[in-house]
Amino acid sequence: MSVPDDLQYTAEHEWIRLDGDIATVGITQYAADALGDVVYVDLPAVGATLAAGAIVGEVESTKSVGELYAPLDGEVVESNAGVVDSPETINADPYGEGWLVKLRIAGDPALLSPAEYRALIGQ
Amino acid sequence: MIDQPDPAAPSQAPPPAAAPATARRSPLHDEHVALGASFTDFAGWQMPVRYSSDLAEHHAVRSQAGLFDISHMAEIAVTGAGAAGFLDHALAGRLSALAVGHAKYSLVLAESGGVIDDLIVYRRADDDYLVVANAANRDAVVAALTERAAGHDVVLDDQTDRIALIALQGPASAAILAETPGLEIEALESLRYYAYSDGAFGWGDARADVMVARTGYTGEDGVELYLPAEHAPALWRALLAAGQPHGLVPAGLAARDTLRLEAGMPLYGHELGLSIQPSQAGLGRVVVTAKDDFVGKAAIERGPGDDAPVLVGLAAEGRRAARAGYPVMSGEEVVGEVTSGALSPTLGHPIAMAFVHPDHAAPGAVLDLDVRGSRIPATVVALPFYRREA
């Protein structure tokens, strides 16, 4: 199960790539595999202001529904229309083309390191 | 992201980090591990939920073939001079009228008329039946049959632990069976739906009897193969190898659930249960009230009541599926509840089964599905959603 070393994570199985004040957010390969084939994605709109921990979207597979939580406080600056049109991208490339949203954040977020996330999922 | 597993689903995601120590394993467990399966706990068994992708496995069954391990199903042999009369008393159907070599879908009813389990009954001889029950209801079925056996000349033998069950489903099934080395089946070509044939698998001392039944739970043509547990891994591997040129893939419980939903087949605990009479689920024809007596007859004759909810199919547009437990609305009124729902992989739109008030059950009625606070219009449609071309 891939847990890239250059990302940070949440206990809700999201990954975050920090680049200055822009955070790119997706779900981990562990989460994508557990969900099964993703068939529907609902993402927050550009301009939306998110509060860490709030439910901001959905990732739905043939078998179950996952809620997307905002991992950080921030404003949505980009939403990945590609995964809305082709939800299977999340399974195929969760850390690349399958990213979900980009947020402009303020402050220092408290996130899990790759090692901490690996421990969480038992790897 | 936090998962909210569909309570309807045999799969739950994310899977538990470790299966319960008490989980039972299929005789094919090592095969599934070798194939890279993801497992789920189902009725106390650790069973494969998928090998590659739910959708790929689903589509393979519709277009070519899929191989399922359903060894968790319960097999109970009912033998003895009184077997036919006993089953007429214990079950909803007239099993005494079932011809040897054939199978029948039937129900174990409670005195209340509710359903203890749905099952398939095979007649192997005048005085020899095999009852196949759901894994989750094994104990309840054995208890009900044991209690009802009093005064009947029958012997009940729960053979679940000794019998493996492999389902080969899909349009390529017959070709794959014909090309599987070591598998011999009498009169495969003329085998009718809901009939079975005697077969054998293996060579010399490693040869086992196989019951090849033209039954299944996917809406496709195919067979279910019953054989001694110790011979199952060799047959599983032989079928997979013979099926490879035909596009056969191993398929898990997740694909099995979307396939059976498209085929409009009820799942116990969702479309069937103790509080549901068969007629509510569209299974009135399974109950033979012309029989002198059977457990549940009085309640069935009273009926579930005019206002009792009835099972309908619902078809919606878009991609958001309603799941088990979601409300069905007419205006601001809750008129029913979804029992199973998914985005249909074959049809490409959401489908659901639901119990709704009979006033809203006519095909063509437009209702709303409450999908986590959003209203999604859905039309009542006849079941099944999908029917294979003859």
Coordinates of C-alpha atoms in Angstrom, one line a residue:
Chain A
M1 CA 0.0 0.0 0.0
S2 CA 1.6 3.2 -1.1
V3 CA 2.1 5.9 1.5
P4 CA 4.4 8.5 -0.2
D5 CA 7.1 10.1 2.0
D6 CA 6.6 13.6 0.5
L7 CA 3.0 13.9 1.8
Q8 CA 1.2 14.5 5.1
Y9 CA -1.9 12.7 6.2
T10 CA -5.0 12.8 8.4
A11 CA -6.6 10.0 10.5
E12 CA -9.5 10.3 8.0
H13 CA -7.3 8.8 5.3
E14 CA -6.7 12.0 3.4
W15 CA -3.3 13.1 2.1
I16 CA -2.1 16.7 1.9
R17 CA 0.7 18.1 -0.2
L18 CA 1.8 21.5 1.1
D19 CA 3.3 24.1 -1.3
G20 CA 3.6 27.4 0.5
D21 CA 0.0 28.3 1.5
I22 CA -1.6 26.0 -1.0
A23 CA -2.6 22.5 0.2
T24 CA -3.6 19.9 -2.4
V25 CA -5.9 17.3 -0.8
G26 CA -6.8 13.7 -1.9
I27 CA -7.7 10.4 -0.3
T28 CA -5.1 7.8 0.3
Q29 CA -4.6 4.6 -1.7
Y30 CA -5.7 2.7 1.5
A31 CA -9.0 4.6 1.5
A32 CA -9.5 4.2 -2.2
D33 CA -8.8 0.5 -2.1
A34 CA -11.1 0.1 0.9
L35 CA -13.9 1.9 -0.8
G36 CA -13.7 -0.1 -4.0
D37 CA -14.5 1.4 -7.3
V38 CA -15.3 5.0 -6.9
V39 CA -18.3 5.9 -9.0
Y40 CA -19.4 9.4 -7.8
V41 CA -17.6 12.4 -6.3
D42 CA -19.0 15.5 -4.8
L43 CA -16.5 18.3 -4.2
P44 CA -16.8 21.7 -2.6
A45 CA -17.0 24.7 -5.0
V46 CA -14.2 27.1 -5.7
G47 CA -14.4 30.0 -3.3
A48 CA -16.0 27.9 -0.5
T49 CA -14.5 28.5 2.9
L50 CA -13.8 25.3 4.8
A51 CA -13.4 24.7 8.5
A52 CA -11.2 21.8 9.5
G53 CA -13.3 18.8 10.3
A54 CA -16.4 19.9 8.4
I55 CA -18.0 17.5 6.0
V56 CA -17.4 19.1 2.5
G57 CA -18.1 16.4 0.0
E58 CA -18.6 12.7 -0.7
V59 CA -16.7 9.9 -2.3
E60 CA -19.1 7.1 -3.2
S61 CA -18.2 3.6 -4.5
T62 CA -20.4 0.8 -5.7
K63 CA -20.6 -0.4 -2.2
S64 CA -20.3 2.4 0.2
V65 CA -20.3 6.1 0.8
G66 CA -17.3 8.0 2.2
E67 CA -17.6 11.5 3.5
L68 CA -14.9 14.0 2.6
Y69 CA -13.7 16.1 5.6
A70 CA -11.9 19.3 5.3
P71 CA -8.4 18.5 6.7
L72 CA -7.5 22.1 7.3
D73 CA -9.1 25.6 7.5
G74 CA -8.9 27.2 4.1
E75 CA -10.5 28.5 1.0
V76 CA -11.0 26.3 -2.0
V77 CA -9.0 27.7 -4.9
E78 CA -9.3 24.7 -7.3
S79 CA -11.6 21.7 -7.5
N80 CA -10.6 18.7 -9.7
A81 CA -13.3 18.5 -12.4
G82 CA -11.4 15.6 -13.9
V83 CA -12.3 13.3 -11.0
V84 CA -16.0 14.4 -11.0
D85 CA -16.2 13.4 -14.7
S86 CA -14.0 10.2 -14.2
P87 CA -14.3 9.1 -10.6
E88 CA -12.3 6.0 -11.3
T89 CA -9.2 8.2 -11.5
I90 CA -9.3 8.2 -7.7
N91 CA -8.6 4.4 -7.7
A92 CA -6.2 4.5 -10.6
D93 CA -4.0 7.4 -9.4
P94 CA -5.0 8.5 -5.8
Y95 CA -1.8 10.6 -5.3
G96 CA -1.7 12.1 -8.8
E97 CA -4.5 12.8 -11.2
G98 CA -7.0 11.7 -8.5
W99 CA -6.4 14.7 -6.3
L100 CA -9.6 16.4 -5.1
V101 CA -9.2 20.0 -4.1
K102 CA -6.6 22.7 -3.6
L103 CA -7.0 25.0 -0.5
R104 CA -5.4 28.2 0.4
I105 CA -4.6 27.8 4.1
A106 CA -3.5 30.0 7.0
G107 CA -1.4 28.9 9.9
D108 CA 0.5 25.7 10.6
P109 CA -1.7 22.6 10.3
A110 CA -1.3 19.6 12.6
L111 CA -1.1 16.5 10.3
L112 CA 0.3 13.0 10.5
S113 CA 3.7 12.1 9.1
P114 CA 4.0 9.2 6.6
A115 CA 5.3 7.1 9.5
E116 CA 2.4 8.0 11.7
Y117 CA -0.1 7.2 9.0
R118 CA 1.6 3.9 8.2
A119 CA 1.2 3.0 11.9
L120 CA -2.5 4.0 11.7
I121 CA -3.2 1.6 8.9
G122 CA -1.1 -1.1 10.4
Q123 CA 1.8 -1.1 8.0
Chain B
M1 CA -12.7 10.9 4.8
I2 CA -14.6 8.6 7.0
D3 CA -16.4 5.7 5.6
Q4 CA -20.1 5.0 6.2
P5 CA -20.4 1.4 5.1
D6 CA -23.7 0.5 3.5
P7 CA -25.4 -1.6 6.1
A8 CA -26.9 -3.5 3.2
A9 CA -23.7 -4.5 1.8
P10 CA -21.9 -7.7 2.4
S11 CA -18.7 -5.7 2.1
Q12 CA -17.8 -3.0 4.5
A13 CA -15.1 -0.5 3.8
P14 CA -12.7 0.2 5.1
P15 CA -12.2 -3.4 6.1
P16 CA -11.3 -4.3 9.7
A17 CA -7.5 -4.2 10.2
A18 CA -7.7 -7.8 11.3
A19 CA -10.4 -10.3 10.9
P20 CA -11.9 -11.6 14.1
A21 CA -9.9 -14.5 15.5
T22 CA -13.0 -16.6 15.3
A23 CA -13.8 -16.0 11.6
R24 CA -14.4 -19.1 9.7
R25 CA -12.5 -19.7 6.5
S26 CA -13.6 -21.3 3.2
P27 CA -11.8 -24.4 2.0
L28 CA -10.7 -22.0 -0.8
H29 CA -9.2 -19.4 1.5
D30 CA -5.6 -20.0 0.4
E31 CA -6.7 -19.7 -3.3
H32 CA -8.2 -16.3 -2.5
V33 CA -5.0 -15.1 -0.7
A34 CA -2.9 -16.2 -3.6
L35 CA -5.2 -14.3 -6.0
G36 CA -4.7 -11.1 -3.9
A37 CA -8.3 -10.9 -2.7
S38 CA -9.6 -8.3 -0.2
F39 CA -11.6 -10.0 2.5
T40 CA -14.7 -9.1 4.4
D41 CA -16.3 -10.6 7.4
F42 CA -19.7 -12.0 6.3
A43 CA -21.9 -14.0 8.7
G44 CA -18.8 -15.0 10.7
W45 CA -16.9 -16.1 7.6
Q46 CA -13.9 -14.4 6.2
M47 CA -14.8 -14.2 2.5
P48 CA -13.4 -12.5 -0.6
V49 CA -15.1 -9.2 -1.2
R50 CA -13.1 -8.4 -4.4
Y51 CA -10.0 -9.5 -6.2
S52 CA -9.3 -6.6 -8.6
S53 CA -12.3 -4.3 -9.0
D54 CA -16.0 -4.6 -8.2
L55 CA -16.9 -3.2 -11.5
A56 CA -14.5 -5.3 -13.6
E57 CA -15.8 -8.4 -11.8
H58 CA -19.4 -7.4 -12.3
H59 CA -18.9 -6.7 -16.0
A60 CA -17.0 -9.9 -16.5
V61 CA -20.0 -11.9 -15.2
R62 CA -22.4 -10.0 -17.6
S63 CA -20.2 -10.4 -20.6
Q64 CA -18.0 -13.4 -20.1
A65 CA -17.9 -15.3 -16.8
G66 CA -17.1 -14.9 -13.1
L67 CA -16.1 -17.5 -10.5
F68 CA -17.5 -17.1 -7.0
D69 CA -16.7 -19.0 -3.8
I70 CA -19.9 -19.3 -1.9
S71 CA -18.8 -22.1 0.4
H72 CA -20.2 -20.2 3.4
M73 CA -23.7 -21.2 2.3
A74 CA -25.3 -23.8 4.5
E75 CA -26.1 -27.3 3.1
I76 CA -28.5 -29.4 5.1
A77 CA -29.3 -32.9 3.9
V78 CA -32.9 -34.1 4.6
T79 CA -33.3 -37.8 4.1
G80 CA -35.7 -40.6 5.1
A81 CA -39.0 -42.0 4.1
G82 CA -40.8 -38.9 5.5
A83 CA -38.5 -36.3 3.8
A84 CA -41.0 -35.1 1.3
G85 CA -43.9 -34.8 3.7
F86 CA -41.7 -33.2 6.3
L87 CA -40.5 -30.5 3.8
D88 CA -44.1 -29.8 2.7
H89 CA -44.9 -29.1 6.4
A90 CA -41.7 -27.2 7.2
L91 CA -41.3 -25.0 4.1
A92 CA -43.6 -22.8 2.1
G93 CA -43.5 -24.8 -1.1
R94 CA -44.7 -28.2 -2.2
L95 CA -41.5 -30.0 -2.2
S96 CA -43.1 -33.4 -2.5
A97 CA -44.0 -32.4 -6.1
L98 CA -40.4 -31.6 -7.0
A99 CA -39.0 -34.0 -9.5
V100 CA -35.8 -35.8 -8.7
G101 CA -32.9 -33.9 -10.4
H102 CA -34.6 -30.5 -10.0
A103 CA -34.4 -27.6 -7.7
K104 CA -36.9 -25.2 -6.2
Y105 CA -36.6 -21.8 -4.6
S106 CA -38.5 -21.9 -1.2
L107 CA -38.9 -20.2 2.1
V108 CA -38.8 -21.2 5.8
L109 CA -41.7 -19.3 7.4
A110 CA -42.3 -18.4 11.0
E111 CA -45.7 -19.0 12.5
S112 CA -46.2 -15.3 12.1
G113 CA -45.8 -15.7 8.3
G114 CA -42.5 -13.8 8.3
V115 CA -39.5 -15.3 6.6
I116 CA -36.8 -17.1 8.6
D117 CA -34.8 -17.7 5.4
D118 CA -35.0 -18.2 1.7
L119 CA -33.4 -21.2 0.3
I120 CA -32.9 -23.6 -2.6
V121 CA -34.0 -27.2 -2.3
Y122 CA -32.6 -29.9 -4.5
R123 CA -34.3 -33.3 -4.8
R124 CA -31.6 -36.0 -5.2
A125 CA -33.9 -39.0 -4.7
D126 CA -37.4 -39.8 -3.6
D127 CA -36.2 -39.6 0.0
D128 CA -33.2 -37.4 -0.3
Y129 CA -33.2 -33.6 -0.4
L130 CA -30.5 -31.0 -0.1
V131 CA -31.6 -27.7 1.5
V132 CA -29.2 -24.8 0.8
A133 CA -29.6 -21.9 3.2
N134 CA -28.0 -18.5 3.7
A135 CA -24.8 -18.5 5.9
A136 CA -26.2 -15.9 8.3
N137 CA -29.3 -18.1 8.9
R138 CA -27.7 -21.5 9.2
D139 CA -28.5 -21.8 12.9
A140 CA -32.0 -20.5 12.6
V141 CA -32.8 -22.8 9.7
V142 CA -31.3 -25.9 11.4
A143 CA -33.2 -25.0 14.6
A144 CA -36.5 -24.6 12.7
L145 CA -36.1 -27.8 10.7
T146 CA -35.1 -29.7 13.8
E147 CA -38.1 -28.5 15.7
R148 CA -40.5 -29.3 12.8
A149 CA -39.0 -32.7 12.3
A150 CA -40.7 -34.1 15.4
G151 CA -43.0 -36.9 14.3
H152 CA -41.6 -37.2 10.8
D153 CA -39.4 -40.0 9.6
V154 CA -36.4 -37.9 8.6
V155 CA -32.8 -37.4 9.4
L156 CA -31.2 -33.9 9.2
D157 CA -27.5 -33.6 8.6
D158 CA -25.8 -30.2 8.5
Q159 CA -23.1 -30.8 5.9
T160 CA -21.9 -27.2 5.6
D161 CA -18.4 -27.9 6.9
R162 CA -17.9 -30.7 4.5
I163 CA -19.3 -29.2 1.3
A164 CA -17.7 -26.5 -0.8
L165 CA -19.8 -24.5 -3.2
I166 CA -18.4 -22.7 -6.3
A167 CA -20.6 -20.6 -8.6
L168 CA -19.6 -20.2 -12.3
Q169 CA -21.8 -17.5 -13.7
G170 CA -21.9 -15.8 -17.1
P171 CA -22.6 -16.5 -20.8
A172 CA -19.3 -18.3 -21.2
S173 CA -20.0 -20.8 -18.4
A174 CA -21.1 -23.7 -20.5
A175 CA -18.0 -23.4 -22.7
I176 CA -15.7 -23.2 -19.7
L177 CA -17.3 -26.3 -18.1
A178 CA -16.9 -28.3 -21.3
E179 CA -13.2 -27.4 -21.4
T180 CA -12.2 -28.0 -17.8
P181 CA -9.9 -31.0 -17.6
G182 CA -11.0 -33.7 -15.2
L183 CA -14.6 -32.4 -15.0
E184 CA -17.2 -34.7 -16.3
I185 CA -20.9 -33.8 -16.3
E186 CA -23.7 -35.9 -17.5
A187 CA -25.9 -34.2 -20.1
L188 CA -24.6 -30.7 -19.6
E189 CA -26.1 -29.5 -22.9
S190 CA -29.6 -30.5 -21.9
L191 CA -29.4 -29.3 -18.3
R192 CA -32.4 -27.0 -17.7
Y193 CA -32.6 -24.0 -15.4
Y194 CA -33.2 -25.1 -11.9
A195 CA -32.1 -28.6 -12.6
Y196 CA -28.9 -30.4 -11.7
S197 CA -26.7 -33.0 -13.1
D198 CA -24.4 -35.6 -11.5
G199 CA -20.8 -34.9 -12.3
A200 CA -17.3 -35.9 -11.2
F201 CA -14.0 -34.1 -10.9
G202 CA -10.5 -35.5 -10.7
W203 CA -8.7 -38.6 -11.6
G204 CA -8.3 -42.0 -10.0
D205 CA -8.3 -41.9 -6.2
A206 CA -8.5 -38.1 -6.3
R207 CA -11.9 -38.1 -8.0
A208 CA -14.9 -36.6 -6.3
D209 CA -18.6 -36.5 -7.0
V210 CA -19.8 -33.0 -8.1
M211 CA -23.4 -31.8 -8.1
V212 CA -23.7 -29.4 -11.0
A213 CA -26.8 -27.2 -10.6
R214 CA -28.0 -24.8 -13.2
T215 CA -28.9 -22.2 -10.5
G216 CA -27.3 -18.9 -9.5
Y217 CA -27.8 -15.5 -8.0
T218 CA -26.5 -13.1 -10.7
G219 CA -29.2 -13.0 -13.4
E220 CA -26.8 -14.8 -15.8
D221 CA -26.7 -18.3 -17.1
G222 CA -24.4 -20.5 -15.1
V223 CA -24.0 -23.3 -12.6
E224 CA -23.3 -23.9 -9.0
L225 CA -21.0 -26.7 -8.2
Y226 CA -21.2 -28.7 -4.9
L227 CA -18.4 -30.9 -4.0
P228 CA -16.4 -32.2 -1.0
A229 CA -14.4 -29.4 0.6
E230 CA -11.0 -31.1 0.2
H231 CA -11.5 -31.3 -3.6
A232 CA -12.5 -27.7 -4.1
P233 CA -9.1 -26.0 -4.5
A234 CA -8.2 -28.2 -7.4
L235 CA -11.6 -27.6 -9.2
W236 CA -11.3 -23.9 -8.5
R237 CA -7.9 -23.7 -10.1
A238 CA -9.0 -25.9 -13.0
L239 CA -12.0 -23.7 -13.8
L240 CA -9.9 -20.6 -13.6
A241 CA -7.3 -22.0 -16.0
A242 CA -9.9 -23.3 -18.4
G243 CA -11.8 -20.1 -18.2
Q244 CA -8.9 -17.7 -18.8
P245 CA -9.3 -17.7 -22.6
H246 CA -13.0 -17.0 -22.2
G247 CA -12.4 -14.0 -19.9
L248 CA -13.3 -15.7 -16.7
V249 CA -12.2 -13.8 -13.5
P250 CA -12.7 -14.6 -9.8
A251 CA -15.4 -12.4 -8.5
G252 CA -16.2 -11.4 -4.9
L253 CA -19.2 -10.6 -2.7
A254 CA -19.3 -7.0 -3.8
A255 CA -19.9 -7.9 -7.5
R256 CA -22.3 -10.6 -6.4
D257 CA -24.4 -8.0 -4.6
T258 CA -24.6 -5.5 -7.5
L259 CA -25.4 -8.4 -9.9
R260 CA -28.2 -9.8 -7.7
L261 CA -29.6 -6.3 -7.2
E262 CA -29.8 -5.7 -11.0
A263 CA -31.5 -9.1 -11.3
G264 CA -34.0 -8.1 -8.7
M265 CA -33.2 -11.0 -6.4
P266 CA -34.0 -10.5 -2.7
L267 CA -31.3 -10.5 0.0
Y268 CA -32.2 -11.8 3.4
G269 CA -32.1 -9.0 6.0
H270 CA -32.9 -6.5 3.3
E271 CA -35.8 -7.6 1.1
L272 CA -36.7 -10.5 3.3
G273 CA -37.0 -10.8 7.1
L274 CA -39.1 -12.0 10.0
S275 CA -41.4 -8.9 9.8
I276 CA -42.0 -9.3 6.1
Q277 CA -44.6 -11.7 4.6
P278 CA -43.6 -13.3 1.2
S279 CA -46.4 -11.5 -0.7
Q280 CA -45.0 -8.1 0.4
A281 CA -41.7 -9.1 -1.3
G282 CA -43.4 -10.3 -4.5
L283 CA -42.9 -13.9 -3.4
G284 CA -46.6 -14.9 -2.9
R285 CA -46.3 -17.5 -5.6
V286 CA -43.6 -19.3 -3.6
V287 CA -46.1 -20.1 -0.9
V288 CA -48.5 -22.9 -1.7
T289 CA -51.5 -22.3 0.4
A290 CA -53.3 -25.2 -1.2
K291 CA -51.3 -27.5 1.0
D292 CA -53.1 -29.0 3.9
D293 CA -50.9 -27.5 6.5
F294 CA -47.5 -25.9 6.9
V295 CA -45.8 -23.7 9.4
G296 CA -47.1 -20.1 8.9
K297 CA -50.2 -21.0 6.9
A298 CA -52.7 -19.4 9.2
A299 CA -50.8 -16.1 9.2
I300 CA -50.3 -16.2 5.4
E301 CA -54.1 -16.7 5.0
R302 CA -54.8 -13.7 7.2
G303 CA -52.3 -11.7 5.1
P304 CA -50.1 -8.8 5.9
G305 CA -52.9 -6.2 5.8
D306 CA -54.0 -3.8 3.1
D307 CA -51.6 -1.1 4.2
A308 CA -48.5 -3.4 4.5
P309 CA -45.6 -2.0 2.5
V310 CA -44.7 -3.8 -0.7
L311 CA -41.4 -4.2 -2.5
V312 CA -40.8 -2.1 -5.6
G313 CA -38.0 -1.3 -7.9
L314 CA -36.9 2.3 -8.2
A315 CA -34.8 3.8 -11.0
A316 CA -33.2 7.2 -10.9
E317 CA -31.0 9.3 -13.0
G318 CA -27.5 10.6 -12.3
R319 CA -24.9 8.8 -10.3
R320 CA -25.9 9.2 -6.7
A321 CA -27.3 6.0 -5.3
A322 CA -29.7 5.5 -2.4
R323 CA -28.6 2.9 0.1
A324 CA -30.4 0.6 2.5
G325 CA -32.3 2.6 5.1
Y326 CA -32.7 5.8 3.1
P327 CA -36.3 7.2 3.1
V328 CA -38.5 7.2 0.1
M329 CA -40.7 10.3 0.0
S330 CA -43.8 11.5 -1.8
G331 CA -43.8 15.2 -1.3
E332 CA -43.0 15.8 2.4
E333 CA -44.4 12.4 3.4
V334 CA -42.2 9.4 4.1
V335 CA -43.8 6.5 2.2
G336 CA -41.2 3.9 2.3
E337 CA -37.6 2.8 2.9
V338 CA -34.8 1.6 0.6
T339 CA -33.7 -2.0 1.3
S340 CA -30.8 -2.2 -1.3
G341 CA -29.4 0.4 -3.7
A342 CA -26.5 1.0 -6.0
L343 CA -25.3 2.7 -9.1
S344 CA -26.1 -0.1 -11.5
P345 CA -22.9 -1.0 -13.3
T346 CA -24.7 -2.5 -16.2
L347 CA -27.4 0.1 -16.7
G348 CA -25.3 3.1 -15.7
H349 CA -27.9 4.7 -13.5
P350 CA -28.9 4.3 -9.8
I351 CA -31.3 1.5 -8.9
A352 CA -32.9 0.5 -5.6
M353 CA -35.3 -1.8 -4.1
A354 CA -37.6 -0.4 -1.4
F355 CA -40.7 -1.2 0.6
V356 CA -43.3 1.5 0.0
H357 CA -46.9 2.0 1.0
P358 CA -49.1 0.2 -1.6
D359 CA -50.6 3.5 -2.7
H360 CA -47.3 4.5 -4.2
A361 CA -46.3 1.1 -5.6
A362 CA -47.7 1.3 -9.1
P363 CA -45.1 1.2 -11.9
G364 CA -44.6 4.7 -13.3
A365 CA -45.2 6.4 -9.9
V366 CA -42.6 9.1 -9.3
L367 CA -41.2 9.3 -5.8
D368 CA -38.2 11.0 -4.2
L369 CA -35.2 9.3 -2.7
D370 CA -33.7 11.1 0.3
V371 CA -30.0 10.7 -0.3
R372 CA -28.4 12.2 2.7
G373 CA -30.6 15.2 2.6
S374 CA -30.8 15.7 -1.1
R375 CA -34.0 14.7 -3.0
I376 CA -33.5 12.5 -6.0
P377 CA -36.5 11.7 -8.2
A378 CA -37.0 8.0 -8.8
T379 CA -39.6 6.1 -10.8
V380 CA -41.2 2.9 -9.7
V381 CA -40.3 0.2 -12.2
A382 CA -41.0 -3.5 -12.6
L383 CA -38.4 -5.9 -11.3
P384 CA -35.9 -7.1 -12.4
F385 CA -33.9 -4.1 -13.5
Y386 CA -31.8 -6.3 -15.8
R387 CA -32.8 -9.4 -17.6
R388 CA -30.4 -11.3 -19.8
E389 CA -31.3 -11.9 -23.4
A390 CA -32.6 -15.4 -23.9

